[in-house]
Structure formats: C-alpha cells, structure tokens
C-alpha cells in the first residue's frame, strides 16, 4: 500500500534548517548508514559515487555513508566493505564527496571497527579474530544469526591489551584525518549494535578491571578517547556518535537499564566532543524506559543537551530485520506526522531514514511535495539503485 502524505506546508518542521557546530543542514532528513558491499578491495568506485549523488539530488539533508573500515588489521571482514586508508580508497571517496557536494548535499563517513562481530570466515585474513575488550562475544538472545555462527563466535578470545586499544584509537584518528582531507563535512562513529566501541560500553562484553572497564564512566573511556582523538584531527567539524540499546548478539539487550545508567555512559562522550547522538532503535518512537513516553533519541537529548537523530522504521511499517529476512511485507507507512510532532516539541532533532531512501533516492523530495512513496522493492537491497 502506498504511503500518501499531505503536501508539506511552508512551515513543515522536516524542511527547516539545523546548524550543528560549523555545519548548517537544509532539512531534518538524514540518510542513515547502510552496508552495501559494493567496494571491491575496499575502494568505492564510480557506481558508489553515483549512488550517493542520487540521494543528495533527492533532497536528503545529510548523508551518512555505509560503515567504513579504519586502518586496523581486524577492523572489517568482507573485502567489499570500503575503508578509509590507502590512495585508491581515498581517491574513490574524494569522488564520492565531490559528487555529493556538486548536487548540493552534505556527507559524513561512518567510521567502523566491527570488533566482536567481525566474521573471520568472510575476511581475507581469516587468521585474525575480532577485537574484544574482554574476549567475550556476548550473551546471545534473540538474534538473526544461525546457531552454528553463534556457537563459533562465542568461543572466547584474548582480551585486548592496552597497546591494542591505543592502536585502534590511533586508527580512528587517522581515518578521520583522511576523511577531512578528501572533503567530508564531518565524522560519524559507529558505536552501536555490538560492534567494537559498543562492546566497551556494554557491561555484558566489557568485564575489564582497568581504566577501560568497571563503572559506566570507565566503560565509556574507550569511546571518549576515540572522540577526543577524532576531534583533535578535524577541528570544528561535527562528530556524530551512533549508539543503540539492542545488539546484533541480542535484540533484547540494553545498554542502560535506566535513564541514569544511559546518562552515565553518554555524558562523558558528549564532554569529549560528540555534537550529535545517533540513537539507533528498532522502532524510532517506542518508549525507551518504563514510566516515560520518551524515545531513545529523546532521552539522549534530555541527558546530554545535544541534538539527536531518531532511527527505526521511519517511512516503513516493519523493522530492518523483517526486511532483510523477507518476513512479511515491507510497505510504505505514513508515520511522518509522529516524526514531525516529536521534532516540533523538541524530543529529537533529525529523522534518520534508511530503507525508504535506499529504495527511492527521491523519497525526501516526495515527502516535501506530497507525492506517494514508491512500493518497496527488495531487489534494491542487492543493487546500487
């Protein structure tokens, strides 16, 4: 069923500007990061540049790229995931940025280290295990992974040494410096879903007793040091920080059981230089904690005073997991008035839109002009449409 929306009024909050540090966005729609596996050898080509250019032409106020590997041996697994080091890759990203800027867009790379979720069986270096703060993969609950994969990944590994932690921090800083040199407008850090930074934040995977583990402030120290190192490289450009309650190891996992728990993790990150928190949820509008209607993005904003992005099913009627697995119908769904109301009352500031913009580069423009959304085509998950 088509999503039909009313033509946007001149005062439609989705199409108002927002300034974050030195960057002014023309509207509140963010293209969320989505892994695509179209960069052989880690190098984004002309097809990737055209893919992002089309989203800029379609009216996304900010584009956040797919996850991009930092220069660390175990950062990513699949060799078709792009990285942010080496002349060929940087030349490719320079082309991407140029295409997006020519189309009037703004773009951040999402810097990524997969950590516990790196799958050696998919990597060019299967001898390297994923980096883990304490050697633990997590306590799997409801997950889309098969039993064989879960059993293999649950095998304990050696905890990261302090020297290895410092090397990863330096790799993020180097990637941020490279990104700014090729023209990106800011930096996004992937610290959700059970990947490396998140595995330090999450008490189930961080059992360390040194400066990087223990209470919330020490579990946040790794992420905070990455943020500070990135800030030292990029000056006044914005830093976006993605976090999540759920993990790929367990969709029911929680980073914080209470708002106070969550605040104890997010506040040190804000103090280290995060400008924008990217609150990744399976449903953007679900209450994050009992006793309050506030969403995860709403709590992040209240706890830190920083602007936030809400993610999770905006413009669609099911979850990402359902779409990827083919369970049920992925159909356009008009939940944008809920988004507008939340932005208008100051609950969050930006709408993170993934699958709807992957399916149709012109989705923001359709919303702005009141046109019906296109039917969702699952084939677009497997191509750069």
CSV table of C-alpha atoms in Angstrom, one decimal:
chain,number,residue,atom,x,y,z
A,1,UNK,CA,0.0,0.0,0.0
A,2,UNK,CA,1.4,3.4,-0.9
A,3,UNK,CA,2.3,5.8,1.8
A,4,UNK,CA,0.4,9.0,1.0
A,5,UNK,CA,1.4,12.3,2.6
A,6,UNK,CA,0.0,15.8,2.6
A,7,UNK,CA,2.0,18.4,0.7
A,8,UNK,CA,4.4,20.0,3.1
A,9,UNK,CA,3.4,23.4,4.3
A,10,UNK,CA,6.0,26.2,4.3
A,11,UNK,CA,6.5,25.7,8.0
A,12,UNK,CA,6.9,21.9,7.8
A,13,UNK,CA,9.5,21.2,10.5
A,14,UNK,CA,11.1,18.4,8.4
A,15,UNK,CA,12.2,21.0,6.0
A,16,UNK,CA,13.7,23.6,8.4
A,17,UNK,CA,17.4,24.2,8.8
A,18,UNK,CA,19.5,22.9,11.7
A,19,UNK,CA,23.1,24.1,12.5
A,20,UNK,CA,25.4,21.6,14.2
A,21,UNK,CA,28.8,23.2,15.1
A,22,UNK,CA,30.1,24.6,11.7
A,23,UNK,CA,27.5,22.8,9.5
A,24,UNK,CA,24.1,24.0,8.5
A,25,UNK,CA,21.7,21.4,7.2
A,26,UNK,CA,18.9,22.4,4.9
A,27,UNK,CA,16.4,20.0,6.3
A,28,UNK,CA,16.0,17.4,9.1
A,29,UNK,CA,16.2,14.2,7.0
A,30,UNK,CA,19.3,12.1,7.4
A,31,UNK,CA,20.2,9.2,5.1
A,32,UNK,CA,21.2,6.6,7.7
A,33,UNK,CA,24.2,4.4,7.1
A,34,UNK,CA,23.6,1.0,5.3
A,35,UNK,CA,26.2,-1.5,4.5
A,36,UNK,CA,26.2,-2.3,0.8
A,37,UNK,CA,29.3,-4.5,-0.1
A,38,UNK,CA,29.9,-2.7,-3.4
A,39,UNK,CA,33.5,-1.5,-2.9
A,40,UNK,CA,35.8,-4.4,-4.1
A,41,UNK,CA,39.2,-4.2,-2.4
A,42,UNK,CA,37.8,-1.6,-0.1
A,43,UNK,CA,37.7,1.0,-2.8
A,44,UNK,CA,34.4,2.9,-3.6
A,45,UNK,CA,34.0,3.3,-7.4
A,46,UNK,CA,32.0,5.5,-9.7
A,47,UNK,CA,28.9,3.4,-9.0
A,48,UNK,CA,29.2,4.2,-5.3
A,49,UNK,CA,29.7,7.9,-6.0
A,50,UNK,CA,26.6,7.9,-8.3
A,51,UNK,CA,24.6,6.1,-5.6
A,52,UNK,CA,25.3,8.8,-3.0
A,53,UNK,CA,24.9,11.6,-5.5
A,54,UNK,CA,21.4,10.4,-6.3
A,55,UNK,CA,20.5,10.7,-2.6
A,56,UNK,CA,21.9,14.2,-2.5
A,57,UNK,CA,19.9,15.1,-5.6
A,58,UNK,CA,16.8,13.6,-4.0
A,59,UNK,CA,16.9,16.0,-1.1
A,60,UNK,CA,18.5,14.3,1.9
A,61,UNK,CA,19.7,17.0,4.3
A,62,UNK,CA,22.7,14.8,5.4
A,63,UNK,CA,24.1,11.6,4.0
A,64,UNK,CA,25.9,9.2,6.4
A,65,UNK,CA,27.8,6.6,4.4
A,66,UNK,CA,27.8,2.9,5.0
A,67,UNK,CA,30.3,1.7,7.6
A,68,UNK,CA,33.9,2.5,6.5
A,69,UNK,CA,36.8,0.5,7.9
A,70,UNK,CA,39.6,2.2,9.8
A,71,UNK,CA,43.2,1.3,9.2
A,72,UNK,CA,43.5,-1.6,11.7
A,73,UNK,CA,44.1,-5.3,10.7
A,74,UNK,CA,40.9,-6.7,12.1
A,75,UNK,CA,38.6,-3.7,11.5
A,76,UNK,CA,36.3,-5.3,8.9
A,77,UNK,CA,35.7,-8.7,7.4
A,78,UNK,CA,34.2,-8.6,3.9
A,79,UNK,CA,36.7,-7.3,1.3
A,80,UNK,CA,33.9,-5.4,-0.4
A,81,UNK,CA,33.4,-3.1,2.6
A,82,UNK,CA,35.0,0.2,1.9
A,83,UNK,CA,37.9,1.6,4.0
A,84,UNK,CA,39.3,5.0,4.7
A,85,UNK,CA,43.0,4.4,4.0
A,86,UNK,CA,45.3,4.0,1.0
A,87,UNK,CA,45.5,6.1,-2.1
A,88,UNK,CA,42.9,4.2,-4.2
A,89,UNK,CA,40.3,4.3,-1.5
A,90,UNK,CA,40.8,7.9,-0.7
A,91,UNK,CA,40.7,8.8,-4.4
A,92,UNK,CA,37.4,7.0,-4.5
A,93,UNK,CA,36.0,8.8,-1.5
A,94,UNK,CA,37.2,12.1,-3.0
A,95,UNK,CA,35.0,11.4,-6.0
A,96,UNK,CA,32.0,10.5,-3.8
A,97,UNK,CA,32.3,13.7,-1.8
A,98,UNK,CA,32.7,15.8,-5.0
A,99,UNK,CA,29.5,14.2,-6.5
A,100,UNK,CA,27.5,14.8,-3.3
A,101,UNK,CA,28.7,18.4,-3.0
A,102,UNK,CA,28.0,19.2,-6.6
A,103,UNK,CA,24.4,18.0,-6.0
A,104,UNK,CA,24.2,20.3,-3.0
A,105,UNK,CA,24.4,17.6,-0.3
A,106,UNK,CA,26.4,17.2,2.9
A,107,UNK,CA,28.1,13.9,3.8
A,108,UNK,CA,29.8,12.2,6.7
A,109,UNK,CA,31.6,8.8,6.6
A,110,UNK,CA,30.6,6.3,9.3
A,111,UNK,CA,34.0,5.1,10.7
A,112,UNK,CA,33.7,1.5,11.8
A,113,UNK,CA,35.6,-1.3,13.6
A,114,UNK,CA,33.5,-4.4,13.8
A,115,UNK,CA,35.2,-5.8,16.9
A,116,UNK,CA,33.4,-8.9,18.3
A,117,UNK,CA,31.2,-9.1,15.2
A,118,UNK,CA,34.0,-9.5,12.7
A,119,UNK,CA,33.4,-12.8,10.9
A,120,UNK,CA,36.8,-14.4,10.1
A,121,UNK,CA,35.2,-16.8,7.6
A,122,UNK,CA,34.3,-13.8,5.3
A,123,UNK,CA,37.7,-12.0,5.6
A,124,UNK,CA,40.9,-12.0,3.6
A,125,UNK,CA,42.6,-12.6,6.9
A,126,UNK,CA,40.7,-15.5,8.5
A,127,UNK,CA,43.5,-15.9,11.0
A,128,UNK,CA,42.6,-12.7,12.7
A,129,UNK,CA,39.9,-12.8,15.3
A,130,UNK,CA,37.7,-9.8,16.1
A,131,UNK,CA,39.0,-7.4,18.7
A,132,UNK,CA,37.1,-7.8,22.1
A,133,UNK,CA,37.6,-5.8,25.3
A,134,UNK,CA,37.4,-8.9,27.5
A,135,UNK,CA,37.4,-11.8,24.9
A,136,UNK,CA,33.6,-12.2,25.1
A,137,UNK,CA,31.3,-12.1,22.1
A,138,UNK,CA,28.2,-11.5,24.3
A,139,UNK,CA,25.3,-13.5,25.7
A,140,UNK,CA,23.1,-14.2,22.7
A,141,UNK,CA,19.4,-13.9,23.0
A,142,UNK,CA,17.0,-13.3,20.1
A,143,UNK,CA,19.2,-12.7,17.1
A,144,UNK,CA,19.1,-13.3,13.3
A,145,UNK,CA,22.4,-15.2,13.3
A,146,UNK,CA,22.3,-19.0,12.8
A,147,UNK,CA,23.2,-21.4,15.7
A,148,UNK,CA,26.4,-22.5,14.0
A,149,UNK,CA,27.7,-18.9,13.6
A,150,UNK,CA,26.7,-18.1,17.2
A,151,UNK,CA,28.5,-21.1,18.6
A,152,UNK,CA,31.6,-20.3,16.6
A,153,UNK,CA,31.7,-16.7,17.6
A,154,UNK,CA,31.1,-17.4,21.3
A,155,UNK,CA,34.4,-19.1,21.6
A,156,UNK,CA,36.5,-16.8,24.0
A,157,UNK,CA,39.5,-14.9,22.7
A,158,UNK,CA,42.2,-12.9,24.3
A,159,UNK,CA,41.2,-9.6,25.7
A,160,UNK,CA,42.6,-6.5,24.0
A,161,UNK,CA,45.8,-5.2,25.5
A,162,UNK,CA,46.3,-1.6,26.4
A,163,UNK,CA,48.7,-1.3,23.4
A,164,UNK,CA,46.0,-2.7,21.1
A,165,UNK,CA,43.4,-0.3,22.5
A,166,UNK,CA,45.7,2.6,21.8
A,167,UNK,CA,46.4,1.3,18.2
A,168,UNK,CA,42.6,1.3,17.5
A,169,UNK,CA,42.2,4.8,18.8
A,170,UNK,CA,45.0,6.0,16.6
A,171,UNK,CA,43.4,4.2,13.6
A,172,UNK,CA,40.1,6.1,14.1
A,173,UNK,CA,42.1,9.4,14.4
A,174,UNK,CA,43.9,8.6,11.2
A,175,UNK,CA,40.7,7.7,9.3
A,176,UNK,CA,39.1,10.9,10.5
A,177,UNK,CA,42.1,12.9,9.2
A,178,UNK,CA,41.9,11.2,5.9
A,179,UNK,CA,38.2,11.8,5.6
A,180,UNK,CA,38.6,15.5,6.2
A,181,UNK,CA,41.4,15.7,3.7
A,182,UNK,CA,39.2,14.3,0.9
A,183,UNK,CA,36.4,16.8,1.8
A,184,UNK,CA,33.9,15.2,4.1
A,185,UNK,CA,31.7,17.6,6.1
A,186,UNK,CA,32.0,15.8,9.5
A,187,UNK,CA,32.6,12.4,11.0
A,188,UNK,CA,30.2,9.7,12.2
A,189,UNK,CA,31.3,7.0,14.6
A,190,UNK,CA,29.6,3.6,14.7
A,191,UNK,CA,29.3,2.7,18.4
A,192,UNK,CA,26.2,0.6,18.3
A,193,UNK,CA,24.8,-2.8,17.6
A,194,UNK,CA,27.5,-4.8,19.4
A,195,UNK,CA,30.5,-3.6,17.3
A,196,UNK,CA,33.8,-2.6,18.9
A,197,UNK,CA,33.1,0.7,20.6
A,198,UNK,CA,29.7,-0.6,21.8
A,199,UNK,CA,31.3,-3.7,23.2
A,200,UNK,CA,33.3,-1.5,25.6
A,201,UNK,CA,30.1,0.4,26.6
A,202,UNK,CA,28.1,-2.8,27.1
A,203,UNK,CA,28.6,-4.4,30.5
A,204,UNK,CA,28.0,-7.9,29.1
A,205,UNK,CA,31.1,-7.7,26.9
A,206,UNK,CA,33.3,-5.4,28.9
A,207,UNK,CA,34.4,-7.2,32.1
A,208,UNK,CA,37.7,-5.3,32.3
A,209,UNK,CA,39.1,-4.1,35.7
A,210,UNK,CA,41.5,-1.5,34.3
A,211,UNK,CA,40.8,2.1,33.2
A,212,UNK,CA,38.6,0.8,30.3
A,213,UNK,CA,36.2,-1.3,32.4
A,214,UNK,CA,34.1,-1.3,35.5
A,215,UNK,CA,31.6,1.5,36.1
A,216,UNK,CA,29.9,3.4,33.3
A,217,UNK,CA,32.5,6.2,33.2
A,218,UNK,CA,35.3,3.7,32.7
A,219,UNK,CA,33.3,1.7,30.1
A,220,UNK,CA,32.8,4.9,28.2
A,221,UNK,CA,36.5,5.8,28.3
A,222,UNK,CA,37.4,4.0,25.1
A,223,UNK,CA,34.7,5.7,23.1
A,224,UNK,CA,35.5,9.0,24.8
A,225,UNK,CA,39.2,8.7,23.9
A,226,UNK,CA,38.3,8.0,20.2
A,227,UNK,CA,36.0,11.0,20.2
A,228,UNK,CA,38.8,13.2,21.6
A,229,UNK,CA,41.3,11.9,19.1
A,230,UNK,CA,39.0,12.5,16.2
A,231,UNK,CA,38.2,16.0,17.5
A,232,UNK,CA,42.0,16.8,17.6
A,233,UNK,CA,42.2,15.9,13.9
A,234,UNK,CA,39.1,17.5,12.5
A,235,UNK,CA,38.9,20.9,14.2
A,236,UNK,CA,35.4,22.4,14.3
A,237,UNK,CA,33.6,19.9,12.1
A,238,UNK,CA,30.8,17.9,13.7
A,239,UNK,CA,31.1,14.5,15.3
A,240,UNK,CA,28.1,12.1,15.2
A,241,UNK,CA,28.0,9.1,17.5
A,242,UNK,CA,25.7,6.2,16.8
A,243,UNK,CA,24.6,4.1,19.8
A,244,UNK,CA,21.9,1.5,20.5
A,245,UNK,CA,20.3,-0.4,23.3
A,246,UNK,CA,19.9,-3.6,21.2
A,247,UNK,CA,22.8,-5.6,19.9
A,248,UNK,CA,23.1,-8.0,17.0
A,249,UNK,CA,24.1,-10.6,19.5
A,250,UNK,CA,20.8,-10.0,21.4
A,251,UNK,CA,18.0,-7.7,20.2
A,252,UNK,CA,16.7,-7.5,23.8
A,253,UNK,CA,20.0,-6.3,25.2
A,254,UNK,CA,20.1,-2.9,26.9
A,255,UNK,CA,23.0,-0.6,27.2
A,256,UNK,CA,21.3,1.1,30.2
A,257,UNK,CA,18.5,-0.3,32.4
A,258,UNK,CA,17.5,3.2,33.5
A,259,UNK,CA,17.9,6.8,32.2
A,260,UNK,CA,20.6,7.3,34.8
A,261,UNK,CA,22.6,4.3,33.5
A,262,UNK,CA,22.3,5.6,30.0
A,263,UNK,CA,23.3,9.1,31.0
A,264,UNK,CA,26.4,7.9,32.8
A,265,UNK,CA,27.6,6.4,29.5
A,266,UNK,CA,26.6,9.3,27.2
A,267,UNK,CA,27.7,12.3,29.2
A,268,UNK,CA,31.4,11.5,29.1
A,269,UNK,CA,31.1,11.1,25.3
A,270,UNK,CA,29.4,14.5,25.0
A,271,UNK,CA,32.1,16.1,27.1
A,272,UNK,CA,34.8,14.6,24.9
A,273,UNK,CA,33.4,16.2,21.8
A,274,UNK,CA,30.2,14.5,20.4
A,275,UNK,CA,28.0,17.0,18.7
A,276,UNK,CA,25.1,14.8,17.6
A,277,UNK,CA,23.9,11.5,19.0
A,278,UNK,CA,22.5,9.0,16.5
A,279,UNK,CA,20.1,6.9,18.5
A,280,UNK,CA,19.6,3.6,16.7
A,281,UNK,CA,16.4,1.8,17.6
A,282,UNK,CA,14.3,-0.9,16.0
A,283,UNK,CA,11.3,1.4,16.4
A,284,UNK,CA,12.0,5.1,16.4
A,285,UNK,CA,9.0,6.1,18.6
A,286,UNK,CA,9.0,3.3,21.2
A,287,UNK,CA,9.4,4.5,24.8
A,288,UNK,CA,13.0,3.7,25.9
A,289,UNK,CA,12.2,3.2,29.6
A,290,UNK,CA,9.2,2.4,31.7
A,291,UNK,CA,7.4,5.4,33.2
A,292,UNK,CA,8.1,7.8,30.3
A,293,UNK,CA,6.9,8.2,26.7
A,294,UNK,CA,10.4,9.5,25.6
A,295,UNK,CA,12.1,7.6,22.8
A,296,UNK,CA,15.8,6.6,22.9
A,297,UNK,CA,16.7,9.7,20.9
A,298,UNK,CA,14.6,11.8,23.3
A,299,UNK,CA,16.4,10.5,26.3
A,300,UNK,CA,19.8,11.1,24.7
A,301,UNK,CA,18.8,14.7,24.0
A,302,UNK,CA,17.5,15.2,27.6
A,303,UNK,CA,20.5,13.6,29.2
A,304,UNK,CA,23.3,15.3,27.2
A,305,UNK,CA,21.7,18.5,25.9
A,306,UNK,CA,23.0,17.6,22.4
A,307,UNK,CA,20.9,17.3,19.2
A,308,UNK,CA,19.8,13.8,18.3
A,309,UNK,CA,18.8,11.6,15.4
A,310,UNK,CA,15.9,9.1,15.7
A,311,UNK,CA,16.1,5.9,13.7
A,312,UNK,CA,14.0,2.9,13.3
A,313,UNK,CA,11.3,2.3,10.7
A,314,UNK,CA,10.6,5.9,9.6
A,315,UNK,CA,8.5,5.8,6.4
A,316,UNK,CA,8.0,2.0,6.6
A,317,UNK,CA,5.8,-0.4,8.5
A,318,UNK,CA,8.2,-3.1,9.7
A,319,UNK,CA,11.7,-3.5,11.2
A,320,UNK,CA,15.0,-3.8,9.3
A,321,UNK,CA,15.3,-7.4,10.5
A,322,UNK,CA,12.0,-8.3,8.9
A,323,UNK,CA,13.0,-6.6,5.6
A,324,UNK,CA,16.3,-8.4,5.5
A,325,UNK,CA,14.8,-11.8,6.3
A,326,UNK,CA,11.8,-11.3,4.0
A,327,UNK,CA,9.3,-11.8,6.8
A,328,UNK,CA,6.1,-10.1,5.9
A,329,UNK,CA,5.6,-7.1,3.6
A,330,UNK,CA,7.9,-4.1,3.7
A,331,UNK,CA,5.4,-1.4,2.7
A,332,UNK,CA,5.4,2.4,2.9
A,333,UNK,CA,3.8,3.6,6.0
A,334,UNK,CA,2.9,7.2,6.9
A,335,UNK,CA,4.4,7.8,10.3
A,336,UNK,CA,5.8,11.2,9.4
A,337,UNK,CA,3.4,13.2,11.5
A,338,UNK,CA,4.7,11.4,14.5
A,339,UNK,CA,8.2,12.4,13.5
A,340,UNK,CA,7.1,16.0,12.9
A,341,UNK,CA,5.4,16.2,16.3
A,342,UNK,CA,8.5,14.9,18.1
A,343,UNK,CA,10.8,17.3,16.3
A,344,UNK,CA,8.4,20.2,17.0
A,345,UNK,CA,8.2,19.5,20.7
A,346,UNK,CA,12.0,19.2,20.9
A,347,UNK,CA,12.1,15.4,21.7
A,348,UNK,CA,14.7,14.9,18.9
A,349,UNK,CA,16.1,17.0,16.0
A,350,UNK,CA,16.6,14.8,13.0
A,351,UNK,CA,14.9,11.8,11.3
A,352,UNK,CA,17.2,9.0,10.3
A,353,UNK,CA,15.8,7.3,7.2
A,354,UNK,CA,17.4,4.1,5.9
A,355,UNK,CA,15.4,1.6,3.8
A,356,UNK,CA,13.0,4.2,2.4
A,357,UNK,CA,15.8,6.2,0.9
A,358,UNK,CA,17.7,3.1,-0.2
A,359,UNK,CA,14.6,2.1,-2.1
A,360,UNK,CA,14.0,5.5,-3.6
A,361,UNK,CA,16.6,8.3,-3.8
A,362,UNK,CA,13.8,10.8,-4.3
A,363,UNK,CA,12.0,9.9,-1.1
A,364,UNK,CA,12.7,13.3,0.7
A,365,UNK,CA,11.5,15.2,-2.3
A,366,UNK,CA,8.4,13.1,-2.5
A,367,UNK,CA,7.7,13.9,1.1
A,368,UNK,CA,8.2,17.6,0.6
A,369,UNK,CA,5.9,17.7,-2.4
A,370,UNK,CA,3.2,15.4,-1.0
A,371,UNK,CA,3.7,12.6,-3.6
A,372,UNK,CA,3.0,9.0,-2.6
A,373,UNK,CA,6.0,6.8,-1.7
A,374,UNK,CA,7.1,4.1,-4.2
A,375,UNK,CA,6.3,0.5,-3.3
A,376,UNK,CA,9.3,-1.2,-1.6
A,377,UNK,CA,11.4,-3.3,-4.0
A,378,UNK,CA,13.5,-5.8,-2.1
A,379,UNK,CA,15.8,-6.1,-5.2
A,380,UNK,CA,17.2,-2.7,-4.2
A,381,UNK,CA,18.8,-4.4,-1.2
A,382,UNK,CA,21.1,-6.2,-3.6
A,383,UNK,CA,21.9,-3.4,-6.0
A,384,UNK,CA,23.0,0.3,-6.1
A,385,UNK,CA,19.8,1.7,-7.4
